Short mmCIF file of C-alpha atoms in Angstrom, two decimals:
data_model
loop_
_atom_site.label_atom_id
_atom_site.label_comp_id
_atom_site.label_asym_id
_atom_site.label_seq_id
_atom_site.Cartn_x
_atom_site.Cartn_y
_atom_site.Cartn_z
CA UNK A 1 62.36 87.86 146.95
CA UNK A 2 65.20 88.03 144.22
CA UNK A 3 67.90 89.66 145.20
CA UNK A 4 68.92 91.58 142.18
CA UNK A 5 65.45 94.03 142.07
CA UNK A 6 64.81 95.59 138.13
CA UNK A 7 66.26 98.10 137.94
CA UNK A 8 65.13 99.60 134.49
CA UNK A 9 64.69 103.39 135.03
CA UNK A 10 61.06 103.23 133.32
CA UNK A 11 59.69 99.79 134.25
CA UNK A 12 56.79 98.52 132.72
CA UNK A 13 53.48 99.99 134.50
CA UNK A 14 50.82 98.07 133.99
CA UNK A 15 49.45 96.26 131.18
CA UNK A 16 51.78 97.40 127.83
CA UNK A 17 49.46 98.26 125.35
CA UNK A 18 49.12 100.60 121.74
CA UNK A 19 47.07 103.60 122.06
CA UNK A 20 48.08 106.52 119.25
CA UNK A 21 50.08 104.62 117.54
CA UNK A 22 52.65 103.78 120.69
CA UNK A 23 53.28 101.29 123.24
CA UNK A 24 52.71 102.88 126.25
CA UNK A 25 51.78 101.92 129.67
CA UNK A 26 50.38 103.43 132.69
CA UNK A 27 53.89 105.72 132.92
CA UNK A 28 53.16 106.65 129.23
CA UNK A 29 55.17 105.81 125.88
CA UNK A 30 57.25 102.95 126.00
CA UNK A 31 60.29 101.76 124.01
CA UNK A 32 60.09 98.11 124.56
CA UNK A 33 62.68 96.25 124.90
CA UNK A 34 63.67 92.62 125.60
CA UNK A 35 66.35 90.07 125.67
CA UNK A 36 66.18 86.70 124.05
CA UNK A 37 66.75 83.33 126.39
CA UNK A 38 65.71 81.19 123.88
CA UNK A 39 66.01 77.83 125.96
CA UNK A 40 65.48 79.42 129.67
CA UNK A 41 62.16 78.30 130.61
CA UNK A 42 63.44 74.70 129.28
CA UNK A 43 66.64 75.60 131.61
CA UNK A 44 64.06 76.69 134.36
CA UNK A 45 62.78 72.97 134.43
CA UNK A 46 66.20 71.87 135.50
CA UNK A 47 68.07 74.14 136.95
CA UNK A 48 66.07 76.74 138.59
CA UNK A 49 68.89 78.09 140.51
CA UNK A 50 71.17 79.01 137.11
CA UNK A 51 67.47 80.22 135.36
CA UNK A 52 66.99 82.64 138.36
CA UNK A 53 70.47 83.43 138.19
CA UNK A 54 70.09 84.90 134.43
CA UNK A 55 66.62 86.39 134.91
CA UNK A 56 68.48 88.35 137.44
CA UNK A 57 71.10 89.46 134.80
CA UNK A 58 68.55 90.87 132.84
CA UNK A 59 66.55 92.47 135.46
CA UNK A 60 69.78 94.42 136.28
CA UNK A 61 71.06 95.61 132.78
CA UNK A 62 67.40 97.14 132.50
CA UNK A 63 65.76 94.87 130.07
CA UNK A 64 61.55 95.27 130.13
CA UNK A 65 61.81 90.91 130.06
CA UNK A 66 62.90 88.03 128.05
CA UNK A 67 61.95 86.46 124.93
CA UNK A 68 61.72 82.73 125.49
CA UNK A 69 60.55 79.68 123.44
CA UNK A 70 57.70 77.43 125.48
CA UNK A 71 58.16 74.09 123.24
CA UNK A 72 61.70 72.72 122.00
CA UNK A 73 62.18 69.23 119.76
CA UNK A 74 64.49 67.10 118.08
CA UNK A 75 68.23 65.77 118.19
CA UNK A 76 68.99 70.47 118.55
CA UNK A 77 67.54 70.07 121.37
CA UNK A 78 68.81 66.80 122.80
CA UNK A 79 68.71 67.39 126.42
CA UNK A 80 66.89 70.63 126.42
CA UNK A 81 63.36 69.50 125.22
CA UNK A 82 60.16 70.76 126.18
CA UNK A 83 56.56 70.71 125.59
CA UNK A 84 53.47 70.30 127.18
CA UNK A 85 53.42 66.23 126.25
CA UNK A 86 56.64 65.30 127.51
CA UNK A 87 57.46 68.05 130.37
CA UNK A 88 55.93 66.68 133.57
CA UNK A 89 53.90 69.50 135.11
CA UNK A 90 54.76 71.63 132.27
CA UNK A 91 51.64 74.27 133.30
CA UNK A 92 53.09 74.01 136.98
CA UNK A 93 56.73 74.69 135.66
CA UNK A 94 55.42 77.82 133.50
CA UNK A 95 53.21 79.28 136.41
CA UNK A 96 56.12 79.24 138.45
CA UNK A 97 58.50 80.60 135.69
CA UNK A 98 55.95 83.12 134.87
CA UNK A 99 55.74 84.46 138.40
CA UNK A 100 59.84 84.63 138.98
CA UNK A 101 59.88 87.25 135.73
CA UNK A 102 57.00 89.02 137.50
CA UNK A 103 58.97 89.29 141.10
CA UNK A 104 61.95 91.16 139.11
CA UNK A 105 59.77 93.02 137.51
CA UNK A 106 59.90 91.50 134.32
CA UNK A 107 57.69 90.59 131.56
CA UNK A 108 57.83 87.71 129.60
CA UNK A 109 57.44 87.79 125.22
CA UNK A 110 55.85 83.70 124.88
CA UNK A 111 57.38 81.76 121.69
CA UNK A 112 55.81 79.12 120.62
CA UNK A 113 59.17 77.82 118.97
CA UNK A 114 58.95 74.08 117.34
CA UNK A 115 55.01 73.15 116.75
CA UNK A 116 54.88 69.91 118.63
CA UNK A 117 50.70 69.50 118.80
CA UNK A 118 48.94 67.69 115.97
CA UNK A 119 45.72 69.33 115.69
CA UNK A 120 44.15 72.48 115.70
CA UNK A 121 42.00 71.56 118.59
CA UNK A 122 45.12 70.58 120.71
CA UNK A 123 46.78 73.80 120.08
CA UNK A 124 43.18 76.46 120.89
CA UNK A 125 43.56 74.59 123.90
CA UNK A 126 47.10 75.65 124.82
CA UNK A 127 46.09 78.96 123.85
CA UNK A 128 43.76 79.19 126.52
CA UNK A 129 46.40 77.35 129.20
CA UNK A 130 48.64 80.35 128.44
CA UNK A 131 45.78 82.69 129.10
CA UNK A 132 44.62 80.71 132.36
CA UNK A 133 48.11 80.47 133.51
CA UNK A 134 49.32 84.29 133.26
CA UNK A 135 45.59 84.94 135.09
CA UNK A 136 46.72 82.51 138.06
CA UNK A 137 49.49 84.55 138.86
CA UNK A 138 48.06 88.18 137.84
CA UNK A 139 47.47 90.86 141.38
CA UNK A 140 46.42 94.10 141.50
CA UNK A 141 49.67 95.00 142.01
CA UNK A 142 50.92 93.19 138.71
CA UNK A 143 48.08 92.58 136.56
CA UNK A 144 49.96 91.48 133.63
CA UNK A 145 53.09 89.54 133.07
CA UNK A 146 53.00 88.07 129.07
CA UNK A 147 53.79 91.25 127.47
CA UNK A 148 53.67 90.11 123.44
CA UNK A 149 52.83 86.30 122.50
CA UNK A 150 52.81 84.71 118.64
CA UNK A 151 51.44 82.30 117.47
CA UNK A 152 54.34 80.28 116.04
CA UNK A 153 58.44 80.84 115.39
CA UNK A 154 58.97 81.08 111.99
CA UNK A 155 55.79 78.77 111.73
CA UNK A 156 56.54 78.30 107.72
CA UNK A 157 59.28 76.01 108.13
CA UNK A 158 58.80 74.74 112.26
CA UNK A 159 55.47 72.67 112.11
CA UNK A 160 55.71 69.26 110.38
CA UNK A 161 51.50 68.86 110.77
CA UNK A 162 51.66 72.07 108.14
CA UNK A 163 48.79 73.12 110.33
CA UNK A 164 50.18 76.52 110.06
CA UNK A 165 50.76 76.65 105.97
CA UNK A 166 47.31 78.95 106.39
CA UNK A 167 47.45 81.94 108.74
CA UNK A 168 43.97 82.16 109.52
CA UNK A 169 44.95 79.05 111.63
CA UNK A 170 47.19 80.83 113.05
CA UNK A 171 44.70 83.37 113.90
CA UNK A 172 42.65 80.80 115.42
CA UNK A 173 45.30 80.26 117.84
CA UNK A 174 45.35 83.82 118.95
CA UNK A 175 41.39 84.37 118.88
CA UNK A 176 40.96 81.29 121.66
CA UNK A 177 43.62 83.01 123.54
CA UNK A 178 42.08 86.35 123.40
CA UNK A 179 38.89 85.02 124.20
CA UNK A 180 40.42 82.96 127.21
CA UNK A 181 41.20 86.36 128.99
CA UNK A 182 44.55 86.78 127.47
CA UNK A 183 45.93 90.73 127.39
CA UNK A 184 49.57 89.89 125.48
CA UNK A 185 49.95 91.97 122.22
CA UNK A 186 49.36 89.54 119.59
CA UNK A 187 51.58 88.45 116.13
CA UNK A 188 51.12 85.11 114.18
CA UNK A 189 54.66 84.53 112.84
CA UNK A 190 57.37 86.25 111.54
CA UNK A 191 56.85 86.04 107.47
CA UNK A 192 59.72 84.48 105.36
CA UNK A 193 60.75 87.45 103.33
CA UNK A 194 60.07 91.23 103.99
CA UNK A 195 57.95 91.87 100.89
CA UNK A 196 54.52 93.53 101.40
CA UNK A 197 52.63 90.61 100.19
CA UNK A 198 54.35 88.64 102.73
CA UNK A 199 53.94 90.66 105.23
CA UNK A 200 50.45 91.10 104.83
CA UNK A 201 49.68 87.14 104.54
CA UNK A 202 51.15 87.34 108.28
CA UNK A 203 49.86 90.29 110.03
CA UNK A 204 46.72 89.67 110.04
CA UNK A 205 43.66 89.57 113.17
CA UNK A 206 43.90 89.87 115.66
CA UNK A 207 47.48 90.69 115.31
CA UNK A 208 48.41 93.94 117.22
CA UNK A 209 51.77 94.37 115.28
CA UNK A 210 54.00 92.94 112.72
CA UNK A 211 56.80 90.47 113.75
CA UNK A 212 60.35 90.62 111.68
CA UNK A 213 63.60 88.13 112.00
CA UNK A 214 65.22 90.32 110.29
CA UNK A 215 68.08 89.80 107.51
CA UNK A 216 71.44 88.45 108.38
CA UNK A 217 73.88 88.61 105.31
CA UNK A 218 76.07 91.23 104.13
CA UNK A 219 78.02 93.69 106.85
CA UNK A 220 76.71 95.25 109.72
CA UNK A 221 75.36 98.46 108.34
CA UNK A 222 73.77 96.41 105.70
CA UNK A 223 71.79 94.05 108.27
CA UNK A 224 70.65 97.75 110.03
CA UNK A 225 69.23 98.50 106.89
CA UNK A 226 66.74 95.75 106.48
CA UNK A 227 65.34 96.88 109.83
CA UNK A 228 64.51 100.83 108.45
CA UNK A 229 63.81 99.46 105.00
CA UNK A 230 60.01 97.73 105.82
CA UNK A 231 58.63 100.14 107.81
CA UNK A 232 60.17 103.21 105.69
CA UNK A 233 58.86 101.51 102.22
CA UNK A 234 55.35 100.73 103.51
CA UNK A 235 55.58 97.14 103.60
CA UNK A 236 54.13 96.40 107.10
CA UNK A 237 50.33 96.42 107.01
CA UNK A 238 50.46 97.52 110.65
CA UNK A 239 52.11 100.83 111.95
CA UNK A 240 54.41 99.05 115.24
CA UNK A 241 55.68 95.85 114.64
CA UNK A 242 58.71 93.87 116.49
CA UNK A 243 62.37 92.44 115.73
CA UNK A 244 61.44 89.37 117.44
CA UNK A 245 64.99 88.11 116.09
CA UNK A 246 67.56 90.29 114.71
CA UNK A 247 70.82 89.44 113.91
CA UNK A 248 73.21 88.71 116.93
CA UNK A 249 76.78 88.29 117.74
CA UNK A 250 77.88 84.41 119.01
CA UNK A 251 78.48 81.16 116.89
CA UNK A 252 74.73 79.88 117.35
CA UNK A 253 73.28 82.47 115.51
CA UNK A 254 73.06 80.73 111.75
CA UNK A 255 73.45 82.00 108.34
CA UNK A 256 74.73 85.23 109.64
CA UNK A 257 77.75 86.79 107.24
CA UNK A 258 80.81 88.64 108.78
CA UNK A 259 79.86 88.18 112.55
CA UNK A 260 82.82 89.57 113.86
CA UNK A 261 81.39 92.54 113.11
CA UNK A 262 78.68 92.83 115.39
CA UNK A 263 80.34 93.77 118.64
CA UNK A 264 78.36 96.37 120.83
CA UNK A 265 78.66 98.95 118.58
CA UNK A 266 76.78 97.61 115.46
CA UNK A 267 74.78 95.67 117.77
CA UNK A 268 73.92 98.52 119.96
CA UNK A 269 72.87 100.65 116.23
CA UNK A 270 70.58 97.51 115.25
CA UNK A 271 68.35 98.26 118.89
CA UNK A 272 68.61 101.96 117.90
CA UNK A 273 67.35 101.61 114.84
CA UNK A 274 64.47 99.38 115.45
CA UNK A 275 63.42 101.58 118.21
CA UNK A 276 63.58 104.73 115.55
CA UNK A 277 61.52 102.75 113.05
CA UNK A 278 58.61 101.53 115.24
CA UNK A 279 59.56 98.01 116.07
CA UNK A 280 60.45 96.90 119.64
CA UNK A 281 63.16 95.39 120.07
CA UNK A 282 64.45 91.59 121.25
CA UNK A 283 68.38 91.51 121.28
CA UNK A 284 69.60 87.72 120.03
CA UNK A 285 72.64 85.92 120.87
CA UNK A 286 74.00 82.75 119.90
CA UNK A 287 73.36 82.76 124.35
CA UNK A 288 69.97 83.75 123.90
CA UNK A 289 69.40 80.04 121.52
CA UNK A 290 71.21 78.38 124.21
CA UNK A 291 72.37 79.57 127.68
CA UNK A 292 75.69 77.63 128.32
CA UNK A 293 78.23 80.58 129.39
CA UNK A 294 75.64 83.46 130.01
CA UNK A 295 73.54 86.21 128.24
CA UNK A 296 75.94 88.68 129.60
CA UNK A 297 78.71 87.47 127.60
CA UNK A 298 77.49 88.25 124.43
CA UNK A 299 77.96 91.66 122.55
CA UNK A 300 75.60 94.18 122.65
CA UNK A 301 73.95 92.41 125.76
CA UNK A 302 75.19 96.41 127.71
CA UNK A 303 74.66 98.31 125.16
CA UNK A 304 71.29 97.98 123.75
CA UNK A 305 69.66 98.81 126.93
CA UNK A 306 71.93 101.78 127.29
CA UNK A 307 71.36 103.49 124.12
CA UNK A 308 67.65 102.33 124.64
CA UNK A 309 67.49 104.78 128.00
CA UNK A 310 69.45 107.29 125.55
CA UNK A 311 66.22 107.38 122.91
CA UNK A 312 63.16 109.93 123.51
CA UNK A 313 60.53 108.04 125.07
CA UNK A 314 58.29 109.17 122.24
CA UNK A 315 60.19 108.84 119.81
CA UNK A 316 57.97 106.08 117.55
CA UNK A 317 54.90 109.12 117.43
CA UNK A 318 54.02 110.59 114.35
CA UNK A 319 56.78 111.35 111.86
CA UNK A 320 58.25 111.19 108.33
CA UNK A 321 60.70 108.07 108.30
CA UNK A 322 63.53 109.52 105.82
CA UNK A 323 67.34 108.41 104.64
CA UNK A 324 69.87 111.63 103.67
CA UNK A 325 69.44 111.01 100.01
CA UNK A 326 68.14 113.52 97.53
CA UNK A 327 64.96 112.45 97.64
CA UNK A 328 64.58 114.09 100.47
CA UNK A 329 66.30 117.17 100.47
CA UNK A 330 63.41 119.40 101.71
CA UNK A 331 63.21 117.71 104.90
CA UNK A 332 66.82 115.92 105.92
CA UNK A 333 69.04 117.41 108.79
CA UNK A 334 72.09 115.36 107.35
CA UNK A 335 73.34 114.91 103.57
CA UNK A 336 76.07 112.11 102.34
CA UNK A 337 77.54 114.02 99.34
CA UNK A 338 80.75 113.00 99.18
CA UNK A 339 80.64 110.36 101.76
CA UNK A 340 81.44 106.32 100.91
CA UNK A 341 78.69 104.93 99.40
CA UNK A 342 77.84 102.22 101.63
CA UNK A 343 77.50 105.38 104.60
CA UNK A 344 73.83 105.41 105.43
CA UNK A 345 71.69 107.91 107.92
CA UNK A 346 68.39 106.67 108.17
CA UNK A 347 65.78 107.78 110.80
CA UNK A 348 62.97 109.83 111.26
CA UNK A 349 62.06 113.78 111.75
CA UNK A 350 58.92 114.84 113.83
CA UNK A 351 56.77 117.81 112.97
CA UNK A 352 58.35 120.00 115.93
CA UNK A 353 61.84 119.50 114.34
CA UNK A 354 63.04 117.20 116.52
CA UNK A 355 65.48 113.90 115.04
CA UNK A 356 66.52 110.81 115.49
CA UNK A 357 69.52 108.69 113.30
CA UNK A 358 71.54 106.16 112.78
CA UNK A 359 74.42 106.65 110.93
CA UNK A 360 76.78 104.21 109.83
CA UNK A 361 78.83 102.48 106.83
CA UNK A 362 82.37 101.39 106.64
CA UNK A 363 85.03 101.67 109.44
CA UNK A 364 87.22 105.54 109.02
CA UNK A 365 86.10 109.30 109.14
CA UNK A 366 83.45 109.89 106.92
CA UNK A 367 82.84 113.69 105.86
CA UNK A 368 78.57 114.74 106.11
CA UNK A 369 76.89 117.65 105.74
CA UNK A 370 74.48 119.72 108.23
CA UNK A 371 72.05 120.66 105.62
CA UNK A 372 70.43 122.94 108.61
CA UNK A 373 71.07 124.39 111.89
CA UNK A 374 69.94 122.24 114.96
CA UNK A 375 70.99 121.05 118.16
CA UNK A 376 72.48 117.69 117.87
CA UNK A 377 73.74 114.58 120.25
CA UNK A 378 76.10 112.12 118.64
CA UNK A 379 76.40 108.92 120.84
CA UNK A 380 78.83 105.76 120.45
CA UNK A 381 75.93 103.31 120.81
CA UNK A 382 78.86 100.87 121.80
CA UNK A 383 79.68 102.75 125.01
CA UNK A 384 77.03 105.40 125.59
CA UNK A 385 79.40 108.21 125.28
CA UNK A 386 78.05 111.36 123.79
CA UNK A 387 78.72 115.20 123.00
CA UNK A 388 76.19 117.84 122.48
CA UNK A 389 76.82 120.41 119.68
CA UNK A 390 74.73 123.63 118.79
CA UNK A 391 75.61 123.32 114.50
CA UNK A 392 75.05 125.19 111.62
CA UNK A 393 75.36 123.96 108.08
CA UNK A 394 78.55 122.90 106.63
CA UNK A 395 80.73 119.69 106.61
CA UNK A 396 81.06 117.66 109.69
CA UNK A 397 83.92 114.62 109.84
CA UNK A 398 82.38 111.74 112.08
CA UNK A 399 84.08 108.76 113.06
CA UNK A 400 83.12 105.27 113.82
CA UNK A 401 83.98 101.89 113.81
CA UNK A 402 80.52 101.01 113.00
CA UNK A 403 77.95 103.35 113.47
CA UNK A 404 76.96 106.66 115.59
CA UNK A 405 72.91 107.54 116.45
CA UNK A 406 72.00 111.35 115.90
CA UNK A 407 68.95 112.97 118.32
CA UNK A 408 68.51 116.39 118.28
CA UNK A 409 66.33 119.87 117.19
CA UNK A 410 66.06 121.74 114.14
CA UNK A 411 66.49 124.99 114.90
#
């Protein structure tokens, strides 16, 4: 029995599944959401004690599970390797790892990371260990436990046999799982770029979803913006995809530009944002590549669950994905006339007149307009705070230091 129970106010119920073009469970919609432990079934293997002691961390900030990486290789990993050829009773190990997420209530996104098996036949195999494993452990009273698996981790530049330089063998991989039993929602890789044609060579059957690691350079509000821009330009081939890895505060996140900036706030409007635009979420930490101090010291860890609960439940149904440009003037709440021009309100507006925003742009007061009356909640995704206001149009000065989310009603 753990002793820190989950204690996410809507828990996954039930197998997590798309139906209408949601995730939803047995509850209803879900906003998934998950927090990446890169190394922490490889720290489950020898330490079980510290493992349990972060799974418990996450089942208490209200995470749905973790996001962890099954195989691990080279002089990175000195120390921390894993795999099914050098990891004795590996399928053991997982089984039991597998059933202390399911205890807390947690469910488990399964990374491939490095491509350690030679041949195609090697790897259909593990596909169908994954699916025989999660089955040995499955009751009525949790039927399902591996809530999204992929095929690789950024399989274009992790497997040395090249096996995966063609997709469909990635697809191969997921069809022997499927046909093993396996229930996970299913992505090959995340795709180098975000271009359509990219993402199309990716996302293909049986993939449920699209997977993004989303870009990393630039400033904050910049690196929120290449999470709206796929979905809202059409480049995804599938409607609900997932920030596997998005950028993240701590020095073991590479190539990421101007890191100090990503403290809860900006952190907390990158998890907002993805949520908005269809994607669940996976918050990333230089902690969540490798656990040394804890998950829980890493910005944004607190928040993104937080403004997570904060979000409409439904809010990834039907809807017109917009910015505050001209463009579209018939239909946005929120206009930036005026306003630096790095501020940026992207989002999306439901038939019934109901929103949901992130703002955000440089550090200071930054004068918008209220293009039309509504009901409107500004949060600090940073802290949670929030104030209701019943508006009509006119100029509105909002503050930040990097970003505010916007959920409301036309009236």
């Amino acid at each position: 029995t753990p002793p820190v129970p989950g204690s996410h106010p809507n828990p996954l119920v039930g197998r997590l599944r798309i139906a209408d073009g949601l995730f939803v469970d047995d509850s209803g919609p879900v906003l998934p959401l998950f927090a990446h432990a890169g190394d922490l079934f490889s720290l489950f293997t020898r330490d079980r004690p510290r493992a349990r002691q972060q799974i418990d961390v996450v089942a208490a900030d209200g995470y749905h599970g973790v996001r962890s990486w099954f195989n691990l290789r080279g002089p990175y990993w000195a120390g921390r390797e894993i795999g099914p050829d050098i990891t004795p009773d590996y399928w053991d190990e997982a089984r039991d790892f597998l059933w202390a997420l399911t205890v807390r209530g947690l469910r488990l996104i399964w990374s491939q990371g490095d491509q350690v098996l030679p041949t195609m036949a090697e790897r259909e195999n593990y596909a169908i260990s994954i699916a025989r494993t999660e089955q040995d452990i499955a009751s009525p009273q949790s039927p399902h436990v591996v809530a999204f698996l992929d095929a690789g981790n950024e399989a274009w530049q992790t497997d040395p046999w090249r096996l995966y330089d063609d997709p469909q063998n990635m697809a191969r991989f997921l069809r022997a799982y499927q046909n093993a039993g396996g229930s996970a929602l299913l992505t090959t890789t995340s795709p180098p770029g975000e271009t359509h044609q990219e993402m199309v060579a990716y996302a293909i059957p049986p993939s449920h979803l699209y997977d993004l690691h989303t870009y990393r350079g630039d400033h904050s509000w910049d690196k929120r913006r290449h999470i709206f821009g796929p979905p809202y330009e059409g480049n995804p081939p599938l409607r609900l995809g997932i920030g596997s890895e998005p950028p993240g505060g701590g020095p073991l996140v590479s190539a990421s530009e101007n890191k100090h900036e990503l403290d809860d706030e900006a952190v907390g409007c990158l998890a907002a944002m993805s949520l908005i635009a269809r994607q669940a979420f996976v918050w990333f930490s230089g902690e969540g590549v490798k656990i040394h101090l804890g998950l829980e010291t890493e910005p944004g860890f607190a928040s993104c669950p937080r403004i997570a609960r904060m979000l409409p439940r439904d809010v990834m149904r039907s809807g017109t994905l917009h910015h505050s440009g001209q463009t579209w003037h018939s239909i946005r709440v929120f206009s930036l006339d005026g306003a630096h021009p790095e501020v940026r309100c992207d989002g999306v507006m439901h038939a019934d007149g109901t929103f949901a925003y992130v703002l955000d742009g440089p550090t200071g007061v930054h004068r918008i307009h209220v293009e039309r009356p509504c009901d409107v909640t500004i949060i600090n995704p940073g802290t949670g705070e929030a104030h209701s206001f019943s508006m009509t149009t006119g100029p509105w000065d909002v503050s930040w230091v990097r970003g505010r989310v916007l959920i409301g009603k036309v009236r």
